[in-house]
Amino acid sequence: MPEIAKATKSQTSNDPEGFCDSDSPVSVSGVFFTCALSTERVTKSQLDEHIRECILMHLAVDPIKASAFMVKTINKDKEKVQVCVNTIEKYINNVCAHPNEEKYSKIRLGNKAFQERVGSIEGAEEFLQAIGFERSLIKQDEQEEYYLVLNEDKKQHRDQLKAYFDVLANTQPLKPTLDRDIKVFHPNNSVLRFNLPSDFYNVTSQEVEREQQLRAEEVEMNSMLRTKAMREADLKKQLRRYRYVLIRIRFPDGIILQGTFYARDKLSSLTEFVRECLVNDWQPFYLVTQTRQKLTEETSMLAELQLAPAAMLHFQWDESIARDIASAQTQETTILKSCILKLMKPL
């Protein structure tokens, strides 16, 4: 009974005592990401440089798309990026409207307007070269200057030039994907002990300790009739504190499934993560808290459900469906897919 009470306290109040155990092994070595151009996992501190390297390597494969990614991803000032895109559109429209007029098919690199609107944006010149502009040294008024000059053949393919611009206009920034860092553990009594790296917090360890002292107030607050404004204020507070959430799911056979999520992720993301690991992925199930509360609000954030920064949940089949399957004697005894079970190790 004392163990159950302790587990309940940890779940209902997010007591740091439940997950800040410096004597326990680190529950997860860090927070990792991947990008669409690579399967390599990297940490947040490595992320920007990794994405840049992936884009540069992709230039040799698809220079138009890769340079569009450079423009939209590497440059953080969205307003300047949009000015650049609009200026490139103007260049292309002028060429298409006046294909035989030389002044519209070349861009002086030293031009102040070009430097401010286009040249200052990383990837913009690479995009112009990818669609047919070539860097040339031109002598004019006894002075040599560098220009970007559109290839003569490209001038005659106006639809293609416009299609190239559409690639730039429609490309979205290359966003990293949070790696779930899926782990599977043998049944273990220490499953409620979490030791999280600092990546999970937007607060210091001292602030986490201070949070522990406020639990009595939180328990009292949770028992009050609270307004929507109060709940929203608490959610903002949670999101400021925690960036990520480590979730463990205990299955009826005792096996533990673990994954990493954003604190802002919806419950539906967690549900889908679990479903993808099941042999019978079609069968309805619930995720249940330590206090036996079924989590059903699929659009609620994990932080909003008081699961941040770490939580232990229990997997439970939908009772009515499970009974029907059991009576038909068709239920699989193994819950998780074999490829997931192969990841199993001691906690």
Short mmCIF file of the C-alpha atoms (twelve columns), coordinates in Angstrom:
data_MODEL
# 
_entry.id   MODEL 
# 
loop_
_atom_site.group_PDB 
_atom_site.id 
_atom_site.type_symbol 
_atom_site.label_atom_id 
_atom_site.label_alt_id 
_atom_site.label_comp_id 
_atom_site.label_asym_id 
_atom_site.label_seq_id 
_atom_site.Cartn_x 
_atom_site.Cartn_y 
_atom_site.Cartn_z 
_atom_site.pdbx_PDB_model_num 
ATOM 1   C CA . MET A 1   0.000   0.000   0.000   1 
ATOM 2   C CA . PRO A 2   2.752   2.568   0.758   1 
ATOM 3   C CA . GLU A 3   4.239   1.934   -2.708  1 
ATOM 4   C CA . ILE A 4   0.859   2.538   -4.339  1 
ATOM 5   C CA . ALA A 5   0.396   5.748   -2.369  1 
ATOM 6   C CA . LYS A 6   3.822   6.951   -3.387  1 
ATOM 7   C CA . ALA A 7   3.146   6.163   -7.044  1 
ATOM 8   C CA . THR A 8   -0.199  7.942   -6.868  1 
ATOM 9   C CA . LYS A 9   1.367   11.028  -5.356  1 
ATOM 10  C CA . SER A 10  3.994   11.120  -8.098  1 
ATOM 11  C CA . GLN A 11  1.399   10.851  -10.848 1 
ATOM 12  C CA . THR A 12  -1.135  13.323  -9.549  1 
ATOM 13  C CA . SER A 13  1.234   16.062  -8.530  1 
ATOM 14  C CA . ASN A 14  4.198   15.495  -10.840 1 
ATOM 15  C CA . ASP A 15  6.341   15.364  -7.725  1 
ATOM 16  C CA . PRO A 16  10.019  15.816  -8.685  1 
ATOM 17  C CA . GLU A 17  10.793  13.143  -6.109  1 
ATOM 18  C CA . GLY A 18  9.283   10.705  -8.597  1 
ATOM 19  C CA . PHE A 19  11.676  11.482  -11.408 1 
ATOM 20  C CA . CYS A 20  14.749  13.345  -10.109 1 
ATOM 21  C CA . ASP A 21  16.658  10.442  -8.625  1 
ATOM 22  C CA . SER A 22  20.364  11.127  -9.000  1 
ATOM 23  C CA . ASP A 23  21.181  7.608   -7.786  1 
ATOM 24  C CA . SER A 24  19.213  6.017   -10.637 1 
ATOM 25  C CA . PRO A 25  20.740  5.396   -14.067 1 
ATOM 26  C CA . VAL A 26  19.952  8.132   -16.573 1 
ATOM 27  C CA . SER A 27  16.570  7.230   -18.064 1 
ATOM 28  C CA . VAL A 28  17.518  8.618   -21.471 1 
ATOM 29  C CA . SER A 29  20.919  9.866   -22.638 1 
ATOM 30  C CA . GLY A 30  19.508  13.012  -24.228 1 
ATOM 31  C CA . VAL A 31  17.027  14.403  -26.714 1 
ATOM 32  C CA . PHE A 32  17.704  13.529  -30.350 1 
ATOM 33  C CA . PHE A 33  16.465  14.742  -33.725 1 
ATOM 34  C CA . THR A 34  16.539  13.711  -37.372 1 
ATOM 35  C CA . CYS A 35  15.839  15.674  -40.545 1 
ATOM 36  C CA . ALA A 36  14.175  14.653  -43.819 1 
ATOM 37  C CA . LEU A 37  17.509  14.577  -45.673 1 
ATOM 38  C CA . SER A 38  19.258  12.177  -43.290 1 
ATOM 39  C CA . THR A 39  18.554  9.283   -40.942 1 
ATOM 40  C CA . GLU A 40  21.372  10.291  -38.577 1 
ATOM 41  C CA . ARG A 41  20.344  11.201  -35.026 1 
ATOM 42  C CA . VAL A 42  21.829  14.358  -33.546 1 
ATOM 43  C CA . THR A 43  21.414  16.374  -30.364 1 
ATOM 44  C CA . LYS A 44  19.807  19.814  -30.302 1 
ATOM 45  C CA . SER A 45  23.198  21.526  -30.035 1 
ATOM 46  C CA . GLN A 46  24.309  19.755  -33.224 1 
ATOM 47  C CA . LEU A 47  21.049  20.299  -35.074 1 
ATOM 48  C CA . ASP A 48  21.605  23.556  -36.999 1 
ATOM 49  C CA . GLU A 49  25.017  22.496  -38.277 1 
ATOM 50  C CA . HIS A 50  23.710  19.031  -39.168 1 
ATOM 51  C CA . ILE A 51  20.813  20.453  -41.209 1 
ATOM 52  C CA . ARG A 52  23.199  22.838  -42.984 1 
ATOM 53  C CA . GLU A 53  25.522  19.963  -43.886 1 
ATOM 54  C CA . CYS A 54  22.604  17.836  -45.133 1 
ATOM 55  C CA . ILE A 55  21.371  20.658  -47.372 1 
ATOM 56  C CA . LEU A 56  24.849  21.334  -48.781 1 
ATOM 57  C CA . MET A 57  25.293  17.633  -49.579 1 
ATOM 58  C CA . HIS A 58  21.868  17.624  -51.268 1 
ATOM 59  C CA . LEU A 59  22.966  20.444  -53.605 1 
ATOM 60  C CA . ALA A 60  24.740  17.886  -55.791 1 
ATOM 61  C CA . VAL A 61  21.570  15.761  -56.005 1 
ATOM 62  C CA . ASP A 62  18.869  18.409  -56.486 1 
ATOM 63  C CA . PRO A 63  20.376  21.923  -56.581 1 
ATOM 64  C CA . ILE A 64  17.045  23.720  -57.048 1 
ATOM 65  C CA . LYS A 65  15.280  22.055  -54.123 1 
ATOM 66  C CA . ALA A 66  18.376  22.128  -51.921 1 
ATOM 67  C CA . SER A 67  18.997  25.841  -52.505 1 
ATOM 68  C CA . ALA A 68  15.311  26.512  -51.818 1 
ATOM 69  C CA . PHE A 69  15.753  24.669  -48.513 1 
ATOM 70  C CA . MET A 70  18.784  26.866  -47.786 1 
ATOM 71  C CA . VAL A 71  16.796  30.048  -48.346 1 
ATOM 72  C CA . LYS A 72  13.837  28.937  -46.241 1 
ATOM 73  C CA . THR A 73  15.658  27.032  -43.476 1 
ATOM 74  C CA . ILE A 74  19.036  28.580  -42.710 1 
ATOM 75  C CA . ASN A 75  17.880  32.206  -42.738 1 
ATOM 76  C CA . LYS A 76  15.836  32.886  -39.598 1 
ATOM 77  C CA . ASP A 77  14.422  36.340  -40.481 1 
ATOM 78  C CA . LYS A 78  11.160  35.411  -42.228 1 
ATOM 79  C CA . GLU A 79  10.471  38.951  -43.414 1 
ATOM 80  C CA . LYS A 80  13.862  39.219  -45.145 1 
ATOM 81  C CA . VAL A 81  13.362  35.780  -46.674 1 
ATOM 82  C CA . GLN A 82  10.008  36.863  -48.090 1 
ATOM 83  C CA . VAL A 83  11.560  40.046  -49.535 1 
ATOM 84  C CA . CYS A 84  14.203  37.858  -51.198 1 
ATOM 85  C CA . VAL A 85  11.596  35.491  -52.652 1 
ATOM 86  C CA . ASN A 86  9.542   38.419  -53.969 1 
ATOM 87  C CA . THR A 87  12.627  39.953  -55.590 1 
ATOM 88  C CA . ILE A 88  13.570  36.691  -57.300 1 
ATOM 89  C CA . GLU A 89  9.987   36.434  -58.558 1 
ATOM 90  C CA . LYS A 90  10.350  39.904  -60.043 1 
ATOM 91  C CA . TYR A 91  13.585  38.900  -61.801 1 
ATOM 92  C CA . ILE A 92  11.898  35.867  -63.334 1 
ATOM 93  C CA . ASN A 93  8.740   37.731  -64.332 1 
ATOM 94  C CA . ASN A 94  10.829  40.414  -66.059 1 
ATOM 95  C CA . VAL A 95  12.761  37.797  -68.023 1 
ATOM 96  C CA . CYS A 96  9.551   36.035  -69.036 1 
ATOM 97  C CA . ALA A 97  7.923   39.311  -70.090 1 
ATOM 98  C CA . HIS A 98  11.014  40.580  -71.954 1 
ATOM 99  C CA . PRO A 99  13.057  37.525  -73.051 1 
ATOM 100 C CA . ASN A 100 14.936  39.448  -75.736 1 
ATOM 101 C CA . GLU A 101 15.949  42.432  -73.628 1 
ATOM 102 C CA . GLU A 102 19.439  41.907  -72.208 1 
ATOM 103 C CA . LYS A 103 19.019  44.186  -69.193 1 
ATOM 104 C CA . TYR A 104 16.397  41.865  -67.696 1 
ATOM 105 C CA . SER A 105 18.546  38.750  -67.999 1 
ATOM 106 C CA . LYS A 106 21.501  39.942  -65.938 1 
ATOM 107 C CA . ILE A 107 21.888  41.010  -62.323 1 
ATOM 108 C CA . ARG A 108 24.814  43.105  -61.098 1 
ATOM 109 C CA . LEU A 109 26.098  41.461  -57.942 1 
ATOM 110 C CA . GLY A 110 27.461  44.734  -56.590 1 
ATOM 111 C CA . ASN A 111 24.064  46.423  -56.846 1 
ATOM 112 C CA . LYS A 112 23.046  47.732  -53.418 1 
ATOM 113 C CA . ALA A 113 19.418  46.620  -53.762 1 
ATOM 114 C CA . PHE A 114 20.547  43.119  -54.804 1 
ATOM 115 C CA . GLN A 115 22.914  42.863  -51.843 1 
ATOM 116 C CA . GLU A 116 20.256  43.963  -49.355 1 
ATOM 117 C CA . ARG A 117 17.364  41.932  -50.704 1 
ATOM 118 C CA . VAL A 118 18.970  38.838  -52.212 1 
ATOM 119 C CA . GLY A 119 22.723  38.671  -51.692 1 
ATOM 120 C CA . SER A 120 22.381  38.771  -47.908 1 
ATOM 121 C CA . ILE A 121 20.170  35.674  -47.919 1 
ATOM 122 C CA . GLU A 122 22.104  32.425  -47.758 1 
ATOM 123 C CA . GLY A 123 21.140  30.106  -50.594 1 
ATOM 124 C CA . ALA A 124 19.614  32.820  -52.824 1 
ATOM 125 C CA . GLU A 125 22.555  33.046  -55.234 1 
ATOM 126 C CA . GLU A 126 22.790  29.239  -55.273 1 
ATOM 127 C CA . PHE A 127 19.123  29.115  -56.304 1 
ATOM 128 C CA . LEU A 128 19.620  31.642  -59.121 1 
ATOM 129 C CA . GLN A 129 22.583  29.648  -60.415 1 
ATOM 130 C CA . ALA A 130 20.602  26.407  -60.156 1 
ATOM 131 C CA . ILE A 131 17.834  27.758  -62.412 1 
ATOM 132 C CA . GLY A 132 20.258  28.951  -65.093 1 
ATOM 133 C CA . PHE A 133 22.001  32.168  -64.036 1 
ATOM 134 C CA . GLU A 134 25.775  32.049  -64.466 1 
ATOM 135 C CA . ARG A 135 28.350  34.202  -62.707 1 
ATOM 136 C CA . SER A 136 30.228  36.271  -65.315 1 
ATOM 137 C CA . LEU A 137 32.814  39.064  -65.195 1 
ATOM 138 C CA . ILE A 138 31.595  41.832  -67.528 1 
ATOM 139 C CA . LYS A 139 33.479  44.955  -68.522 1 
ATOM 140 C CA . GLN A 140 31.276  48.033  -68.617 1 
ATOM 141 C CA . ASP A 141 32.395  51.701  -68.760 1 
ATOM 142 C CA . GLU A 142 36.041  50.610  -68.446 1 
ATOM 143 C CA . GLN A 143 35.209  48.747  -65.233 1 
ATOM 144 C CA . GLU A 144 34.835  45.019  -64.704 1 
ATOM 145 C CA . GLU A 145 32.087  43.753  -62.428 1 
ATOM 146 C CA . TYR A 146 30.529  40.418  -61.636 1 
ATOM 147 C CA . TYR A 147 27.009  39.706  -62.885 1 
ATOM 148 C CA . LEU A 148 24.598  36.821  -62.796 1 
ATOM 149 C CA . VAL A 149 23.617  36.285  -66.414 1 
ATOM 150 C CA . LEU A 150 20.768  33.997  -67.444 1 
ATOM 151 C CA . ASN A 151 21.721  31.258  -69.865 1 
ATOM 152 C CA . GLU A 152 20.367  32.024  -73.365 1 
ATOM 153 C CA . ASP A 153 18.619  28.662  -73.596 1 
ATOM 154 C CA . LYS A 154 16.776  29.236  -70.319 1 
ATOM 155 C CA . LYS A 155 15.262  32.502  -71.571 1 
ATOM 156 C CA . GLN A 156 13.137  30.597  -74.054 1 
ATOM 157 C CA . HIS A 157 11.658  28.254  -71.454 1 
ATOM 158 C CA . ARG A 158 9.471   30.642  -69.535 1 
ATOM 159 C CA . ASP A 159 7.125   27.989  -68.143 1 
ATOM 160 C CA . GLN A 160 10.098  26.117  -66.763 1 
ATOM 161 C CA . LEU A 161 11.469  29.254  -65.103 1 
ATOM 162 C CA . LYS A 162 8.108   29.842  -63.459 1 
ATOM 163 C CA . ALA A 163 8.006   26.216  -62.323 1 
ATOM 164 C CA . TYR A 164 11.444  26.668  -60.770 1 
ATOM 165 C CA . PHE A 165 10.206  29.713  -58.885 1 
ATOM 166 C CA . ASP A 166 7.186   27.744  -57.648 1 
ATOM 167 C CA . VAL A 167 9.617   25.311  -56.031 1 
ATOM 168 C CA . LEU A 168 11.171  28.180  -54.090 1 
ATOM 169 C CA . ALA A 169 7.843   29.780  -53.202 1 
ATOM 170 C CA . ASN A 170 6.269   26.524  -51.997 1 
ATOM 171 C CA . THR A 171 9.248   25.073  -50.131 1 
ATOM 172 C CA . GLN A 172 8.768   25.020  -46.384 1 
ATOM 173 C CA . PRO A 173 11.606  25.313  -43.862 1 
ATOM 174 C CA . LEU A 174 13.258  21.978  -43.219 1 
ATOM 175 C CA . LYS A 175 12.049  21.177  -39.714 1 
ATOM 176 C CA . PRO A 176 13.732  18.578  -37.526 1 
ATOM 177 C CA . THR A 177 11.777  15.586  -36.284 1 
ATOM 178 C CA . LEU A 178 11.987  14.657  -32.621 1 
ATOM 179 C CA . ASP A 179 13.355  11.127  -32.409 1 
ATOM 180 C CA . ARG A 180 11.159  8.995   -30.161 1 
ATOM 181 C CA . ASP A 181 14.296  7.202   -28.949 1 
ATOM 182 C CA . ILE A 182 12.170  4.127   -28.416 1 
ATOM 183 C CA . LYS A 183 13.298  1.759   -25.675 1 
ATOM 184 C CA . VAL A 184 11.807  -1.459  -24.336 1 
ATOM 185 C CA . PHE A 185 12.567  -2.801  -20.863 1 
ATOM 186 C CA . HIS A 186 12.089  -6.056  -19.026 1 
ATOM 187 C CA . PRO A 187 9.595   -5.920  -16.138 1 
ATOM 188 C CA . ASN A 188 11.220  -3.954  -13.307 1 
ATOM 189 C CA . ASN A 189 10.065  -2.526  -9.977  1 
ATOM 190 C CA . SER A 190 12.162  0.644   -10.429 1 
ATOM 191 C CA . VAL A 191 10.143  1.742   -13.448 1 
ATOM 192 C CA . LEU A 192 8.723   4.722   -11.538 1 
ATOM 193 C CA . ARG A 193 12.193  6.201   -10.986 1 
ATOM 194 C CA . PHE A 194 13.226  8.740   -13.630 1 
ATOM 195 C CA . ASN A 195 16.568  10.514  -13.940 1 
ATOM 196 C CA . LEU A 196 16.272  13.037  -16.774 1 
ATOM 197 C CA . PRO A 197 19.013  15.073  -18.504 1 
ATOM 198 C CA . SER A 198 18.817  18.886  -18.449 1 
ATOM 199 C CA . ASP A 199 17.507  18.932  -22.055 1 
ATOM 200 C CA . PHE A 200 14.057  18.168  -20.700 1 
ATOM 201 C CA . TYR A 201 13.848  21.338  -18.631 1 
ATOM 202 C CA . ASN A 202 13.523  25.042  -19.184 1 
ATOM 203 C CA . VAL A 203 14.285  25.438  -15.475 1 
ATOM 204 C CA . THR A 204 17.314  24.799  -13.289 1 
ATOM 205 C CA . SER A 205 17.668  21.882  -10.895 1 
ATOM 206 C CA . GLN A 206 17.203  24.336  -8.011  1 
ATOM 207 C CA . GLU A 207 13.880  25.427  -9.481  1 
ATOM 208 C CA . VAL A 208 12.812  21.804  -9.807  1 
ATOM 209 C CA . GLU A 209 13.625  21.290  -6.120  1 
ATOM 210 C CA . ARG A 210 11.632  24.413  -5.297  1 
ATOM 211 C CA . GLU A 211 8.735   22.952  -7.270  1 
ATOM 212 C CA . GLN A 212 8.722   19.965  -4.950  1 
ATOM 213 C CA . GLN A 213 8.014   22.280  -2.021  1 
ATOM 214 C CA . LEU A 214 4.894   23.599  -3.750  1 
ATOM 215 C CA . ARG A 215 3.161   20.246  -4.165  1 
ATOM 216 C CA . ALA A 216 0.784   20.673  -1.258  1 
ATOM 217 C CA . GLU A 217 -0.515  23.860  -2.870  1 
ATOM 218 C CA . GLU A 218 -0.908  22.129  -6.231  1 
ATOM 219 C CA . VAL A 219 -2.888  19.255  -4.727  1 
ATOM 220 C CA . GLU A 220 -5.217  21.768  -3.089  1 
ATOM 221 C CA . MET A 221 -5.521  23.715  -6.342  1 
ATOM 222 C CA . ASN A 222 -6.386  20.582  -8.312  1 
ATOM 223 C CA . SER A 223 -9.263  19.909  -5.945  1 
ATOM 224 C CA . MET A 224 -10.775 23.360  -6.540  1 
ATOM 225 C CA . LEU A 225 -13.396 24.257  -9.121  1 
ATOM 226 C CA . ARG A 226 -11.100 25.982  -11.603 1 
ATOM 227 C CA . THR A 227 -11.985 28.334  -14.430 1 
ATOM 228 C CA . LYS A 228 -10.815 27.959  -18.005 1 
ATOM 229 C CA . ALA A 229 -8.504  30.948  -17.556 1 
ATOM 230 C CA . MET A 230 -6.896  29.270  -14.546 1 
ATOM 231 C CA . ARG A 231 -6.323  26.057  -16.480 1 
ATOM 232 C CA . GLU A 232 -4.809  27.955  -19.408 1 
ATOM 233 C CA . ALA A 233 -2.487  29.838  -17.076 1 
ATOM 234 C CA . ASP A 234 -1.324  26.548  -15.547 1 
ATOM 235 C CA . LEU A 235 -0.718  25.075  -19.006 1 
ATOM 236 C CA . LYS A 236 1.443   28.033  -20.034 1 
ATOM 237 C CA . LYS A 237 3.399   27.570  -16.830 1 
ATOM 238 C CA . GLN A 238 3.961   23.883  -17.619 1 
ATOM 239 C CA . LEU A 239 5.074   24.644  -21.183 1 
ATOM 240 C CA . ARG A 240 7.553   27.226  -19.946 1 
ATOM 241 C CA . ARG A 241 9.051   24.717  -17.538 1 
ATOM 242 C CA . TYR A 242 9.313   21.662  -19.740 1 
ATOM 243 C CA . ARG A 243 10.377  21.172  -23.332 1 
ATOM 244 C CA . TYR A 244 10.002  17.409  -23.590 1 
ATOM 245 C CA . VAL A 245 8.203   14.524  -21.915 1 
ATOM 246 C CA . LEU A 246 9.502   11.035  -21.261 1 
ATOM 247 C CA . ILE A 247 6.659   8.507   -21.231 1 
ATOM 248 C CA . ARG A 248 6.786   4.908   -20.053 1 
ATOM 249 C CA . ILE A 249 3.910   2.525   -20.720 1 
ATOM 250 C CA . ARG A 250 3.618   -0.664  -18.697 1 
ATOM 251 C CA . PHE A 251 1.840   -3.499  -20.509 1 
ATOM 252 C CA . PRO A 252 -0.168  -6.294  -18.822 1 
ATOM 253 C CA . ASP A 253 2.811   -8.664  -19.186 1 
ATOM 254 C CA . GLY A 254 5.034   -6.185  -17.313 1 
ATOM 255 C CA . ILE A 255 7.066   -5.082  -20.319 1 
ATOM 256 C CA . ILE A 256 7.845   -1.348  -20.431 1 
ATOM 257 C CA . LEU A 257 7.755   0.782   -23.600 1 
ATOM 258 C CA . GLN A 258 9.475   4.188   -23.448 1 
ATOM 259 C CA . GLY A 259 9.441   7.162   -25.826 1 
ATOM 260 C CA . THR A 260 10.288  10.882  -25.921 1 
ATOM 261 C CA . PHE A 261 7.749   13.550  -26.886 1 
ATOM 262 C CA . TYR A 262 7.364   17.312  -26.990 1 
ATOM 263 C CA . ALA A 263 5.508   18.729  -24.004 1 
ATOM 264 C CA . ARG A 264 3.201   20.326  -26.606 1 
ATOM 265 C CA . ASP A 265 2.451   17.022  -28.356 1 
ATOM 266 C CA . LYS A 266 -1.154  15.936  -28.262 1 
ATOM 267 C CA . LEU A 267 -2.320  12.741  -26.590 1 
ATOM 268 C CA . SER A 268 -3.121  11.487  -30.102 1 
ATOM 269 C CA . SER A 269 0.637   11.455  -30.874 1 
ATOM 270 C CA . LEU A 270 1.288   9.226   -27.874 1 
ATOM 271 C CA . THR A 271 -1.639  6.967   -28.758 1 
ATOM 272 C CA . GLU A 272 -0.379  6.586   -32.321 1 
ATOM 273 C CA . PHE A 273 3.141   5.827   -31.069 1 
ATOM 274 C CA . VAL A 274 1.790   2.976   -28.951 1 
ATOM 275 C CA . ARG A 275 -0.516  1.713   -31.696 1 
ATOM 276 C CA . GLU A 276 2.363   1.398   -34.159 1 
ATOM 277 C CA . CYS A 277 4.078   -0.970  -31.734 1 
ATOM 278 C CA . LEU A 278 1.121   -3.366  -31.315 1 
ATOM 279 C CA . VAL A 279 0.578   -6.697  -33.020 1 
ATOM 280 C CA . ASN A 280 -3.174  -6.012  -33.033 1 
ATOM 281 C CA . ASP A 281 -2.939  -2.352  -33.965 1 
ATOM 282 C CA . TRP A 282 -6.643  -2.291  -34.856 1 
ATOM 283 C CA . GLN A 283 -7.824  -3.225  -31.363 1 
ATOM 284 C CA . PRO A 284 -9.113  -0.357  -29.136 1 
ATOM 285 C CA . PHE A 285 -7.090  0.364   -26.005 1 
ATOM 286 C CA . TYR A 286 -6.663  2.947   -23.252 1 
ATOM 287 C CA . LEU A 287 -3.704  4.556   -21.558 1 
ATOM 288 C CA . VAL A 288 -4.324  4.785   -17.839 1 
ATOM 289 C CA . THR A 289 -2.595  6.912   -15.192 1 
ATOM 290 C CA . GLN A 290 -1.297  5.741   -11.832 1 
ATOM 291 C CA . THR A 291 -4.594  6.936   -10.352 1 
ATOM 292 C CA . ARG A 292 -6.499  4.689   -12.812 1 
ATOM 293 C CA . GLN A 293 -7.759  7.606   -14.863 1 
ATOM 294 C CA . LYS A 294 -8.273  6.765   -18.533 1 
ATOM 295 C CA . LEU A 295 -6.727  9.348   -20.849 1 
ATOM 296 C CA . THR A 296 -9.302  10.054  -23.537 1 
ATOM 297 C CA . GLU A 297 -8.809  13.723  -24.474 1 
ATOM 298 C CA . GLU A 298 -6.911  13.110  -27.709 1 
ATOM 299 C CA . THR A 299 -6.461  16.818  -28.502 1 
ATOM 300 C CA . SER A 300 -5.018  17.704  -25.090 1 
ATOM 301 C CA . MET A 301 -1.296  18.429  -24.788 1 
ATOM 302 C CA . LEU A 302 0.804   16.052  -22.718 1 
ATOM 303 C CA . ALA A 303 1.774   18.939  -20.439 1 
ATOM 304 C CA . GLU A 304 -1.909  19.788  -20.062 1 
ATOM 305 C CA . LEU A 305 -2.535  16.217  -18.911 1 
ATOM 306 C CA . GLN A 306 0.117   16.678  -16.197 1 
ATOM 307 C CA . LEU A 307 2.475   14.168  -17.817 1 
ATOM 308 C CA . ALA A 308 5.518   16.472  -17.996 1 
ATOM 309 C CA . PRO A 309 8.411   16.011  -17.605 1 
ATOM 310 C CA . ALA A 310 8.006   12.254  -17.105 1 
ATOM 311 C CA . ALA A 311 5.153   9.861   -16.437 1 
ATOM 312 C CA . MET A 312 4.345   6.210   -16.030 1 
ATOM 313 C CA . LEU A 313 1.147   5.001   -17.737 1 
ATOM 314 C CA . HIS A 314 -0.544  1.628   -17.991 1 
ATOM 315 C CA . PHE A 315 -1.795  -0.043  -21.162 1 
ATOM 316 C CA . GLN A 316 -5.291  -1.481  -21.048 1 
ATOM 317 C CA . TRP A 317 -7.348  -3.097  -23.793 1 
ATOM 318 C CA . ASP A 318 -10.916 -1.876  -24.239 1 
ATOM 319 C CA . GLU A 319 -12.747 -4.282  -21.906 1 
ATOM 320 C CA . SER A 320 -15.790 -5.020  -24.064 1 
ATOM 321 C CA . ILE A 321 -13.772 -5.749  -27.197 1 
ATOM 322 C CA . ALA A 322 -11.206 -7.755  -25.259 1 
ATOM 323 C CA . ARG A 323 -13.966 -9.975  -23.820 1 
ATOM 324 C CA . ASP A 324 -15.381 -10.646 -27.278 1 
ATOM 325 C CA . ILE A 325 -11.966 -11.555 -28.633 1 
ATOM 326 C CA . ALA A 326 -11.194 -13.750 -25.630 1 
ATOM 327 C CA . SER A 327 -14.482 -15.621 -26.027 1 
ATOM 328 C CA . ALA A 328 -13.654 -16.251 -29.667 1 
ATOM 329 C CA . GLN A 329 -10.190 -17.465 -28.588 1 
ATOM 330 C CA . THR A 330 -8.478  -15.410 -31.272 1 
ATOM 331 C CA . GLN A 331 -6.553  -12.973 -29.077 1 
ATOM 332 C CA . GLU A 332 -2.779  -12.858 -29.517 1 
ATOM 333 C CA . THR A 333 -0.851  -13.516 -26.322 1 
ATOM 334 C CA . THR A 334 1.964   -11.263 -27.503 1 
ATOM 335 C CA . ILE A 335 1.049   -7.589  -27.384 1 
ATOM 336 C CA . LEU A 336 4.090   -5.870  -28.919 1 
ATOM 337 C CA . LYS A 337 5.475   -6.572  -32.384 1 
ATOM 338 C CA . SER A 338 8.536   -8.797  -32.603 1 
ATOM 339 C CA . CYS A 339 10.658  -5.953  -34.032 1 
ATOM 340 C CA . ILE A 340 9.859   -3.944  -30.877 1 
ATOM 341 C CA . LEU A 341 10.522  -6.828  -28.517 1 
ATOM 342 C CA . LYS A 342 13.968  -7.251  -30.078 1 
ATOM 343 C CA . LEU A 343 14.883  -3.888  -28.520 1 
ATOM 344 C CA . MET A 344 14.227  -5.188  -24.992 1 
ATOM 345 C CA . LYS A 345 16.937  -4.784  -22.363 1 
ATOM 346 C CA . PRO A 346 17.175  -4.401  -18.584 1 
ATOM 347 C CA . LEU A 347 16.124  -1.022  -17.176 1 
# 
